[in-house]
Amino acid sequence: MNVVLVEPEIPPNTGNVARLCAATGATLHLVGPLGFKLTDKELKRAGMDYWEHVTWKYWESFADFEVATPVARFWFVETKSDRRYTDVRYDWEDYLIFGCETRGLPAKLLAANPDRIITIPMLNPQARSLNLANSVAIVLYEAVRQCRPS
């Protein structure tokens, strides 16, 4: 399983996602530009001592990432979709793609992949979105549940 953070801005979110990836065996892909330095103290603190247990890669841009993963199956997690994250069948080689905390995923990217957008339903229409690390946890563990024997 692969978790992709496109232009993440908040170090503790990325650190928490790294911990999730360590716990599940997922590979973490960080797509730049990042809103922090990879040596950021907050990033390391949030990830605690899990960084040594995480397989992770850094990509300069989403275009670089796409070139390196030409046959991959992507799932774009966004707030605007009718397809729930529980309505798809995941494969262990899939890529779960999440946008940055303040802007989400680029509209152009979503427009080019309308059949690959999934969402986490929110019962309160006043809520704009969930925390990035929480969103990754929800979708990643559903994918793990489907792909891994208990």
CSV table of N, CA, C and O in Angstrom, one decimal, residues 4-5 11 24-25 29-30 36 63 67 69 78 82 88 91 93 95 99-100 108 110 117-118 122 131 144:
chain,number,residue,atom,x,y,z
A,4,VAL,N,0.3,8.8,-0.4
A,4,VAL,CA,1.0,10.0,-1.1
A,4,VAL,C,0.4,11.3,-0.5
A,4,VAL,O,-0.8,11.5,-0.5
A,5,LEU,N,1.3,12.1,0.0
A,5,LEU,CA,0.9,13.4,0.5
A,5,LEU,C,1.4,14.4,-0.5
A,5,LEU,O,2.7,14.6,-0.7
A,11,PRO,N,4.1,20.0,9.6
A,11,PRO,CA,5.0,18.9,10.0
A,11,PRO,C,4.4,17.8,10.9
A,11,PRO,O,4.6,16.6,10.6
A,24,THR,N,1.5,0.1,9.4
A,24,THR,CA,0.8,-0.7,8.4
A,24,THR,C,1.7,-1.3,7.3
A,24,THR,O,1.3,-2.2,6.6
A,25,GLY,N,2.9,-0.9,7.3
A,25,GLY,CA,3.8,-1.3,6.2
A,25,GLY,C,3.7,-0.6,4.9
A,25,GLY,O,4.2,-1.0,3.9
A,29,HIS,N,4.9,8.5,0.3
A,29,HIS,CA,5.5,9.3,-0.8
A,29,HIS,C,5.2,10.8,-0.4
A,29,HIS,O,4.0,11.1,-0.2
A,30,LEU,N,6.2,11.6,-0.4
A,30,LEU,CA,6.0,13.0,-0.1
A,30,LEU,C,6.3,13.8,-1.4
A,30,LEU,O,7.4,13.6,-2.0
A,36,PHE,N,7.6,22.6,4.7
A,36,PHE,CA,8.6,22.5,5.8
A,36,PHE,C,9.8,21.8,5.3
A,36,PHE,O,9.8,21.3,4.2
A,63,ALA,N,4.3,15.6,-11.2
A,63,ALA,CA,4.7,15.1,-12.5
A,63,ALA,C,5.8,14.1,-12.4
A,63,ALA,O,5.8,13.0,-13.1
A,67,VAL,N,5.5,10.0,-13.5
A,67,VAL,CA,6.5,9.4,-14.4
A,67,VAL,C,7.1,8.1,-13.8
A,67,VAL,O,7.2,7.1,-14.5
A,69,THR,N,5.6,6.2,-11.7
A,69,THR,CA,4.6,5.2,-11.3
A,69,THR,C,3.6,5.1,-12.5
A,69,THR,O,2.4,5.2,-12.2
A,78,GLU,N,-10.7,13.2,-1.6
A,78,GLU,CA,-11.1,14.6,-1.6
A,78,GLU,C,-12.5,14.8,-0.9
A,78,GLU,O,-13.1,13.8,-0.7
A,82,ASP,N,-19.0,11.8,-4.7
A,82,ASP,CA,-20.1,10.9,-4.3
A,82,ASP,C,-19.7,9.5,-4.0
A,82,ASP,O,-20.5,8.8,-3.4
A,88,VAL,N,-15.1,1.2,-2.7
A,88,VAL,CA,-14.1,0.7,-3.7
A,88,VAL,C,-13.4,-0.5,-3.1
A,88,VAL,O,-13.3,-0.7,-1.9
A,91,ASP,N,-6.4,-2.7,-3.7
A,91,ASP,CA,-5.3,-3.7,-4.0
A,91,ASP,C,-4.1,-3.2,-3.2
A,91,ASP,O,-3.9,-2.0,-3.0
A,93,GLU,N,-1.2,-2.8,-3.9
A,93,GLU,CA,-0.3,-2.0,-4.6
A,93,GLU,C,-0.9,-0.6,-5.0
A,93,GLU,O,-0.2,0.2,-5.6
A,95,TYR,N,-2.3,3.4,-4.6
A,95,TYR,CA,-1.8,4.6,-4.1
A,95,TYR,C,-2.9,5.5,-3.6
A,95,TYR,O,-3.8,5.8,-4.4
A,99,GLY,N,-4.3,15.6,-0.6
A,99,GLY,CA,-3.7,16.9,-0.9
A,99,GLY,C,-3.3,17.7,0.4
A,99,GLY,O,-3.4,17.1,1.5
A,100,CYS,N,-2.8,18.9,0.2
A,100,CYS,CA,-2.3,19.6,1.3
A,100,CYS,C,-3.4,20.1,2.2
A,100,CYS,O,-4.6,20.1,1.8
A,108,LYS,N,-7.1,20.6,-11.4
A,108,LYS,CA,-6.7,20.0,-12.7
A,108,LYS,C,-6.4,18.5,-12.6
A,108,LYS,O,-6.8,17.7,-13.5
A,110,LEU,N,-7.8,16.5,-10.3
A,110,LEU,CA,-9.1,15.9,-10.1
A,110,LEU,C,-9.9,15.8,-11.3
A,110,LEU,O,-10.5,14.8,-11.6
A,117,ILE,N,-11.8,9.5,-7.8
A,117,ILE,CA,-11.9,10.3,-6.6
A,117,ILE,C,-12.8,9.6,-5.6
A,117,ILE,O,-13.9,9.2,-5.9
A,118,ILE,N,-12.4,9.6,-4.3
A,118,ILE,CA,-13.2,9.0,-3.2
A,118,ILE,C,-13.2,10.0,-2.1
A,118,ILE,O,-12.4,11.0,-2.0
A,122,MET,N,-19.0,13.2,5.7
A,122,MET,CA,-19.1,13.9,6.9
A,122,MET,C,-20.6,14.2,7.2
A,122,MET,O,-21.3,14.7,6.3
A,131,ASN,N,-8.9,16.5,9.6
A,131,ASN,CA,-7.5,16.6,9.7
A,131,ASN,C,-6.8,15.6,8.7
A,131,ASN,O,-7.3,14.5,8.6
A,144,VAL,N,-6.2,-1.5,4.3
A,144,VAL,CA,-5.5,-2.6,5.0
A,144,VAL,C,-6.5,-3.7,5.4
A,144,VAL,O,-6.3,-4.9,5.2
